mmCIF file of C-alpha atoms and ligand atoms in Angstrom:
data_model
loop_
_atom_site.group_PDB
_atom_site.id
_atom_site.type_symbol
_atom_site.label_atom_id
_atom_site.label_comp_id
_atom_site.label_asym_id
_atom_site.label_seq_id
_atom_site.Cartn_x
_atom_site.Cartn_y
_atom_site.Cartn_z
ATOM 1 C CA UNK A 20 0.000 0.000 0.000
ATOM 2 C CA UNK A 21 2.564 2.653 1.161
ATOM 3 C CA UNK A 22 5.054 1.575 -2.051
ATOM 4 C CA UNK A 23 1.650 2.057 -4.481
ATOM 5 C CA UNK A 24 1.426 5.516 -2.793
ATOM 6 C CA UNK A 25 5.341 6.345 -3.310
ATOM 7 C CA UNK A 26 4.902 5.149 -6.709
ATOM 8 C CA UNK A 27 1.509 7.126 -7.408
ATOM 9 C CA UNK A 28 3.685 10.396 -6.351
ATOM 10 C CA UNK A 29 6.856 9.802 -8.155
ATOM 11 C CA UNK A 30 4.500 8.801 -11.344
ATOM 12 C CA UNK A 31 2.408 12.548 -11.027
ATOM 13 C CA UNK A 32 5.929 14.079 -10.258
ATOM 14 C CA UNK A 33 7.658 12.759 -13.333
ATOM 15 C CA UNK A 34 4.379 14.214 -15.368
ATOM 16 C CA UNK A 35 4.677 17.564 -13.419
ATOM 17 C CA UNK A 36 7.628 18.196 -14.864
ATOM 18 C CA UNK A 37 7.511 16.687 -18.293
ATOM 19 C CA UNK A 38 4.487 19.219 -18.601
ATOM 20 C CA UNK A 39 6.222 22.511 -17.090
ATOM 21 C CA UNK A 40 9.159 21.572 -19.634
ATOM 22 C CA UNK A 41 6.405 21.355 -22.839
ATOM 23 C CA UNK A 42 6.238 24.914 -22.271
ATOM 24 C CA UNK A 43 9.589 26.151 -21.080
ATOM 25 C CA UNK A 44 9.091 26.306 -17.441
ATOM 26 C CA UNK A 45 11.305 24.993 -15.118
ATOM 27 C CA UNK A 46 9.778 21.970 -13.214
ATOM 28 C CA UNK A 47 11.121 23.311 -10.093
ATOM 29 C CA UNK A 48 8.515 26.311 -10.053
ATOM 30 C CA UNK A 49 5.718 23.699 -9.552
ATOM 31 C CA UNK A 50 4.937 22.368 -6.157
ATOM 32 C CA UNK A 51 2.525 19.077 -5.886
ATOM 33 C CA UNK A 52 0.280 19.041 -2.817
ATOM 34 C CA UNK A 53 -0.495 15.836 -2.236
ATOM 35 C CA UNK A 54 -4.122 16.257 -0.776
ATOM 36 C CA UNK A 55 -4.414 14.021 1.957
ATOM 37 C CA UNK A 56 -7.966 14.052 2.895
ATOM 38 C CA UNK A 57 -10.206 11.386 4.087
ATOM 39 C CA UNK A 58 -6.943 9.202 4.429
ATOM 40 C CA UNK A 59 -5.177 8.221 7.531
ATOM 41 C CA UNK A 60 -2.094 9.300 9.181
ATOM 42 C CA UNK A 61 -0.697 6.132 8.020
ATOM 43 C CA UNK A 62 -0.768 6.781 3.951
ATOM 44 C CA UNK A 63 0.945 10.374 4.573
ATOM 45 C CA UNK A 64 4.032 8.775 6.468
ATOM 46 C CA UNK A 65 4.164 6.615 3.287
ATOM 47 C CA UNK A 66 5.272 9.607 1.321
ATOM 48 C CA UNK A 67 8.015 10.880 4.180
ATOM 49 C CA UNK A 68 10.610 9.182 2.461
ATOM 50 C CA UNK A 69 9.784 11.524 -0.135
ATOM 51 C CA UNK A 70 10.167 14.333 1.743
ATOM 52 C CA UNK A 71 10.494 17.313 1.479
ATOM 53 C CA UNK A 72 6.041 16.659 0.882
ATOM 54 C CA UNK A 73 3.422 19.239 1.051
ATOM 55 C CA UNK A 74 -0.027 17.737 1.711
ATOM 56 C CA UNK A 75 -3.015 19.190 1.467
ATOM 57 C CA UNK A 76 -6.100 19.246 3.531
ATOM 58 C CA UNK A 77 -9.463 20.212 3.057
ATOM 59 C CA UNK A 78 -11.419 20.531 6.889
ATOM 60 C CA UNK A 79 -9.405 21.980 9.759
ATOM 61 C CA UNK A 80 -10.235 19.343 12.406
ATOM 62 C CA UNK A 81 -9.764 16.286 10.129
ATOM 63 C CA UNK A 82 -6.334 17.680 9.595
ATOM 64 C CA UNK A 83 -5.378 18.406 13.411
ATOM 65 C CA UNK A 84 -5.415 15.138 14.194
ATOM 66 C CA UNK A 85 -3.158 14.188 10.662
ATOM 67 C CA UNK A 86 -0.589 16.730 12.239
ATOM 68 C CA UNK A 87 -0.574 15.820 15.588
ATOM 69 C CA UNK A 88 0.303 11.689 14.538
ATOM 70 C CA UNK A 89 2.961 12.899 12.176
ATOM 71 C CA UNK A 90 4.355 15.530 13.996
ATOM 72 C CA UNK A 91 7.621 13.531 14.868
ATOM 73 C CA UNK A 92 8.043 12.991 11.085
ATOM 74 C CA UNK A 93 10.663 15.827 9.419
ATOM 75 C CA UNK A 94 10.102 17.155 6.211
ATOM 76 C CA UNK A 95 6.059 17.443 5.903
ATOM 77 C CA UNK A 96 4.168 20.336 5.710
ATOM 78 C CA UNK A 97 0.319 21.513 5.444
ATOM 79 C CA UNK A 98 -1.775 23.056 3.125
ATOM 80 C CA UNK A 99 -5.359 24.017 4.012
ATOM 81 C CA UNK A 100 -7.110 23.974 0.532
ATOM 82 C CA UNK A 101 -10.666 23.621 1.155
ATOM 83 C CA UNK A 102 -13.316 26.088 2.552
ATOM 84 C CA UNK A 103 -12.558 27.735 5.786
ATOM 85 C CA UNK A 104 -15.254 28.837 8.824
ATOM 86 C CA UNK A 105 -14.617 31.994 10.251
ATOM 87 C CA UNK A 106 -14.770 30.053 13.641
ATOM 88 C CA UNK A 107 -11.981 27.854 12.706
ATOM 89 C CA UNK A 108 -9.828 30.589 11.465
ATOM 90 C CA UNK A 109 -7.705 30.250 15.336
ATOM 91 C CA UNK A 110 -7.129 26.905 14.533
ATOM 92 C CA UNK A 111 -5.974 27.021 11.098
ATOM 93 C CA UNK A 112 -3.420 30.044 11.886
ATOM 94 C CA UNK A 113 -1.745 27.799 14.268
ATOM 95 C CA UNK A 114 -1.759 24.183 12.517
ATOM 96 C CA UNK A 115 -1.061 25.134 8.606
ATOM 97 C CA UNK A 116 1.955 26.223 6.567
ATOM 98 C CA UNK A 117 -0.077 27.815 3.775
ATOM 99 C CA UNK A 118 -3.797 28.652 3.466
ATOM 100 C CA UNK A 119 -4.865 28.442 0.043
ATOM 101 C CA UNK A 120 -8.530 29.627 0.463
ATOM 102 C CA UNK A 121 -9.024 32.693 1.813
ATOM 103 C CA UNK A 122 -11.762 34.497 0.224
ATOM 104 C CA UNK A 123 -13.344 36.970 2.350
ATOM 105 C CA UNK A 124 -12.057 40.245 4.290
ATOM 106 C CA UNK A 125 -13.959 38.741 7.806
ATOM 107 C CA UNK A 126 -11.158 35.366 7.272
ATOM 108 C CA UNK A 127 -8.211 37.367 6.831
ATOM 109 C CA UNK A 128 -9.006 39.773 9.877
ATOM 110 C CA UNK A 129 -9.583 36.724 12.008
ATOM 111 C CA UNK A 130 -6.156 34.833 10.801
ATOM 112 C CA UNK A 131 -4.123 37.968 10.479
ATOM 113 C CA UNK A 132 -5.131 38.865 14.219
ATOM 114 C CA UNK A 133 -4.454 35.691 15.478
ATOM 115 C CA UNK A 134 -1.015 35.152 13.663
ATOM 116 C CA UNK A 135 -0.065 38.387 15.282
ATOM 117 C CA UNK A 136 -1.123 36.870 18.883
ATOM 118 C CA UNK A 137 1.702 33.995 17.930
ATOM 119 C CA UNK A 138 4.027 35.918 16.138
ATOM 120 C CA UNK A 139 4.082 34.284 12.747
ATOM 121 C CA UNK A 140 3.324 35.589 9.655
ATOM 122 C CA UNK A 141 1.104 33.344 7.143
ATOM 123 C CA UNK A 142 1.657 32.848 3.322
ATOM 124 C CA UNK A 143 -2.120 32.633 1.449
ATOM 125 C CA UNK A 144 -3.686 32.337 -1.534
ATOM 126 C CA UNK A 145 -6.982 34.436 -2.172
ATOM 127 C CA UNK A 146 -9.527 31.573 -3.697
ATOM 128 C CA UNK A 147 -11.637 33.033 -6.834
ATOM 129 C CA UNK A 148 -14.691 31.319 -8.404
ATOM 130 C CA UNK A 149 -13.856 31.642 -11.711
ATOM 131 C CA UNK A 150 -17.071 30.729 -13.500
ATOM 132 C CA UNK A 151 -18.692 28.156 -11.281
ATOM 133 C CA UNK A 152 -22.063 29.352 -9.918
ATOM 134 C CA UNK A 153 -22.217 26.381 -8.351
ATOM 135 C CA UNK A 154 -19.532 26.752 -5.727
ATOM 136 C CA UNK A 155 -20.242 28.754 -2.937
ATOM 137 C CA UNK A 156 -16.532 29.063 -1.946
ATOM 138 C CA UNK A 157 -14.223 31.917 -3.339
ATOM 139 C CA UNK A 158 -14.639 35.764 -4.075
ATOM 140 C CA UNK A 159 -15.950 37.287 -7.203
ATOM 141 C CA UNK A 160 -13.280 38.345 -9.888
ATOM 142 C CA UNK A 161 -15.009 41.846 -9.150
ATOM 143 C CA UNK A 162 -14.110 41.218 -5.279
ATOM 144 C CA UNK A 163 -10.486 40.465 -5.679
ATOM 145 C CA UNK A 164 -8.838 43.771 -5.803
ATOM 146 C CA UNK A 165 -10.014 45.181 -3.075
ATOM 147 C CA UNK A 166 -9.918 42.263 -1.283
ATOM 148 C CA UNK A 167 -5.893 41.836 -2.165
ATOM 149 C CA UNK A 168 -5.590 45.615 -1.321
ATOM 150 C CA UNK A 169 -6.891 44.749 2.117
ATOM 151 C CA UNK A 170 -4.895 41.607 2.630
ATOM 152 C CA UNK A 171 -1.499 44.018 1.966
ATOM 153 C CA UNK A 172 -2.420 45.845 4.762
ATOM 154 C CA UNK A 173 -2.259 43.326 7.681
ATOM 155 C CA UNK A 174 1.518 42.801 8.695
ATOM 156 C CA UNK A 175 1.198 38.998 9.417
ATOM 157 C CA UNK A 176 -0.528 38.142 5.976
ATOM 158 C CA UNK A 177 1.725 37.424 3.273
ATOM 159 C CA UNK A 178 -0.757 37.599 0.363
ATOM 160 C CA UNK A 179 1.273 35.356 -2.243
ATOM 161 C CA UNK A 180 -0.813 34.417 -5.066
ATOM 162 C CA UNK A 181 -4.492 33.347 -6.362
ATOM 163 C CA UNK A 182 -5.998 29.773 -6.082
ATOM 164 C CA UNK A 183 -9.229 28.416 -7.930
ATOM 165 C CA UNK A 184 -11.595 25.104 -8.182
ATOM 166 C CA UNK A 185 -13.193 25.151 -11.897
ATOM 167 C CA UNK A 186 -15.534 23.348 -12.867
ATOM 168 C CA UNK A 187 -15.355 19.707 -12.910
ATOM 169 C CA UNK A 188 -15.216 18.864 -16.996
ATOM 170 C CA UNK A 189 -14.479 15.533 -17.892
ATOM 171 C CA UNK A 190 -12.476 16.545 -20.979
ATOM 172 C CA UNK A 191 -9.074 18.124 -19.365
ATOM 173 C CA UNK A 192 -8.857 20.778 -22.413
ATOM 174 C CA UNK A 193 -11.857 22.201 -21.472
ATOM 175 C CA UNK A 194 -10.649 23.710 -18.717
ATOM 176 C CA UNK A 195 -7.829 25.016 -19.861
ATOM 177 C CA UNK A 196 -9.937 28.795 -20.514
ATOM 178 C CA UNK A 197 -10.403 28.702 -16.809
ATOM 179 C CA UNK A 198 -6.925 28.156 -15.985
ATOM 180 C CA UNK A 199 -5.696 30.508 -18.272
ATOM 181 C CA UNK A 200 -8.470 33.194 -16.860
ATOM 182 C CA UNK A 201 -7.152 32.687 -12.931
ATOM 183 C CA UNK A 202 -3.461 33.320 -14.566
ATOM 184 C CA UNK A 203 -4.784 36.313 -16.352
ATOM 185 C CA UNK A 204 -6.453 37.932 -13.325
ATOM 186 C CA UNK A 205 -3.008 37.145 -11.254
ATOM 187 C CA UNK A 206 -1.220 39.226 -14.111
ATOM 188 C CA UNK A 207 -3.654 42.253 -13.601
ATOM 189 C CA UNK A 208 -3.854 42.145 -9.980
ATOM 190 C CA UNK A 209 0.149 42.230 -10.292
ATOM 191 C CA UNK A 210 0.219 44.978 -12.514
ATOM 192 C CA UNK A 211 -2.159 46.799 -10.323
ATOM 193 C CA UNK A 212 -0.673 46.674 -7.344
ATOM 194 C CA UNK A 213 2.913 46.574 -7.717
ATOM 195 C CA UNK A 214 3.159 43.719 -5.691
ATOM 196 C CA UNK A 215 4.315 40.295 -6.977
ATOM 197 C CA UNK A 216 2.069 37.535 -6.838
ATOM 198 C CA UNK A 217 4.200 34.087 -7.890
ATOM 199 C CA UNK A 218 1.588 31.703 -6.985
ATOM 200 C CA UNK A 219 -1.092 29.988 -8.701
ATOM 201 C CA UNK A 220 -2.709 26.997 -7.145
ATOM 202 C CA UNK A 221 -5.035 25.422 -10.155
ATOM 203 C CA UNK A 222 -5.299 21.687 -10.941
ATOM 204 C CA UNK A 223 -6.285 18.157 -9.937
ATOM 205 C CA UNK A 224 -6.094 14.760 -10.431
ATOM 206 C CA UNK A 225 -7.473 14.695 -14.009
ATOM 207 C CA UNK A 226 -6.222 18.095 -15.416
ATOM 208 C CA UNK A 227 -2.945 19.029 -13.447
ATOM 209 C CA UNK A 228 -0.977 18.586 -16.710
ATOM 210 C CA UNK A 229 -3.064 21.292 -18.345
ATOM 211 C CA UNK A 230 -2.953 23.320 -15.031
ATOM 212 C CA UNK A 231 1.202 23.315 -15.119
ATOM 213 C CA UNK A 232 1.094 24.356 -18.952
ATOM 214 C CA UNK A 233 -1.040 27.634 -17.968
ATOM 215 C CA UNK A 234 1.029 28.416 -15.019
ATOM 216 C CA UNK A 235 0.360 26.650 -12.165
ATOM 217 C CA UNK A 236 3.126 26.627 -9.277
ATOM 218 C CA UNK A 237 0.851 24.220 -6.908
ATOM 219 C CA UNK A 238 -1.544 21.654 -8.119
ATOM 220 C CA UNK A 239 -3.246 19.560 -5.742
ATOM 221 C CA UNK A 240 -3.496 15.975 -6.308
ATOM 222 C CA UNK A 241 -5.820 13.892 -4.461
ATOM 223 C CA UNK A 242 -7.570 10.952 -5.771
ATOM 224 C CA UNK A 243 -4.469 10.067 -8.448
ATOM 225 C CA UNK A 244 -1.605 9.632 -5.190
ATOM 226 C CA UNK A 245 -4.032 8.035 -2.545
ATOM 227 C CA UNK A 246 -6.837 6.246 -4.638
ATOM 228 C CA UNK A 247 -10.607 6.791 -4.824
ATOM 229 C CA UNK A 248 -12.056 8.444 -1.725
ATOM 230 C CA UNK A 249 -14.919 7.058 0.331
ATOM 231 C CA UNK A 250 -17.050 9.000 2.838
ATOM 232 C CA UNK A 251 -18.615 6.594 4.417
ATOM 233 C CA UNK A 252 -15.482 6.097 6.548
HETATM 234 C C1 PLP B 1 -10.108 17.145 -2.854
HETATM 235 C C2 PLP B 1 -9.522 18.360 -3.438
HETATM 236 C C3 PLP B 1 -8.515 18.293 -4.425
HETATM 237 C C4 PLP B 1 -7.985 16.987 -4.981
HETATM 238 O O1 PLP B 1 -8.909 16.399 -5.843
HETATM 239 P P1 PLP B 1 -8.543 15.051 -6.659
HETATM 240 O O2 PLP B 1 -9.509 15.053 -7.766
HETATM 241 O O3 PLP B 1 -8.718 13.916 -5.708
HETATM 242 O O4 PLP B 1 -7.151 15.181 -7.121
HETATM 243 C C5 PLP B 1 -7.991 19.470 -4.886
HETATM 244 N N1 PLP B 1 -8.415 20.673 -4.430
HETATM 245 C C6 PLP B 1 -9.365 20.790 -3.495
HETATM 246 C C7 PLP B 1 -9.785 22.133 -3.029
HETATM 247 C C8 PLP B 1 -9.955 19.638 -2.962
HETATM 248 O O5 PLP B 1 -10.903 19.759 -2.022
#
């Protein structure tokens, strides 16, 4: 099980890079979250031999308990990727590394004031819904700059880039537009501010390839590392 898991990594890994070098980028630029949820402590400390790894978690409680078995393992460190409560915004300034969906002025008063309190400062991502009426998470593209003009105000935010979740489309290419979009707003917002913003966390299991080719420095791979997910756990 853990060697299938190594294997599963090294195999998106290898692709990673083949795609950042189709279009001149250097494979080193891309990061691969390996999103850990719904799966025990036990199939992250399969990758540490792999590590430096950056996993990537979805619900704040889920993933306290994740950190707390492995915290005697070197070399991991934690994403929060999925939707944030404000009332778990304590929690997630003191467990994670990198917050990838921030998407409202309330979240980053509540994590800014309470990385102050420890005296850290936190690298995010501000999470757009790029075309997805669906979702429910992430701020308008008519949001964003005001929002990123706020978030370079608080001294313990360090506002670093722009994440998204398009729509799922079972043909990869057809989600390019949306990747290229969240890459386009980036370059505005850049431009704008005078501020730069490296990061660009876009891609999944099925369309990470197409994600690295429009710029992506983190994809997050779930289902294509650890296998299918149940719920029912
Ligand atoms: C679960 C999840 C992923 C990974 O999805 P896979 O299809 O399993 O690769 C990526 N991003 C977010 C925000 C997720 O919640």
């Amino acid at each position: 099980m853990g060697e299938e898991i190594r294997q599963n990594y090294r195999e998106i890994r290898t692709r990673i890079d083949q795609a950042a070098r189709r279009t001149d980028r250097d494979p080193r630029s891309v990061t691969l979250v390996a999103v850990s949820k719904t799966f025990p402590a036990e199939d992250v400390l399969a990758l540490a031999p792999l590590a430096p790894v950056v996993l990537g978690e979805n619900r704040v409680q889920e993933a306290a308990a994740k950190i707390e078995a492995t915290s005697g393992t070197p070399g991991l460190s934690w994403h929060l990727i999925g939707h944030l409560q404000a009332n778990k915004a304590n929690r997630a300034a003191e467990l994670f590394d990198f917050v990838h969906s921030v998407d409202s002025q309330d979240l980053l008063v509540r994590l800014g004031r309470r990385c102050t309190q420890l005296g850290r400062r936190l690298p995010i991502l501000l999470e757009v819904n790029i075309g997805d009426e669906e979702s429910k998470s992430g701020c308008t593209e008519t949001e964003l700059p005001a929002l990123a003009e706020f978030a370079t105000t608080l001294g313990s935010i360090e506002i670093r880039g722009l994440m998204a979740i398009p729509p799922y489309l079972e043909d990869s290419e057809a989600v390019r537009p949306y990747f290229r979009r969240l890459r386009e707003l980036r370059d505005r917002l850049q431009d704008r501010m005078g501020l730069p913003l490296p990061e660009l966390s876009m891609g999944m299991s099925h369309d990470f390839e197409v994600a690295v080719e429009e710029g992506a420095t983190f994809v997050r791979v779930g289902t294509a590392i650890f296998g299918g997910r149940s719920y029912l756990r």
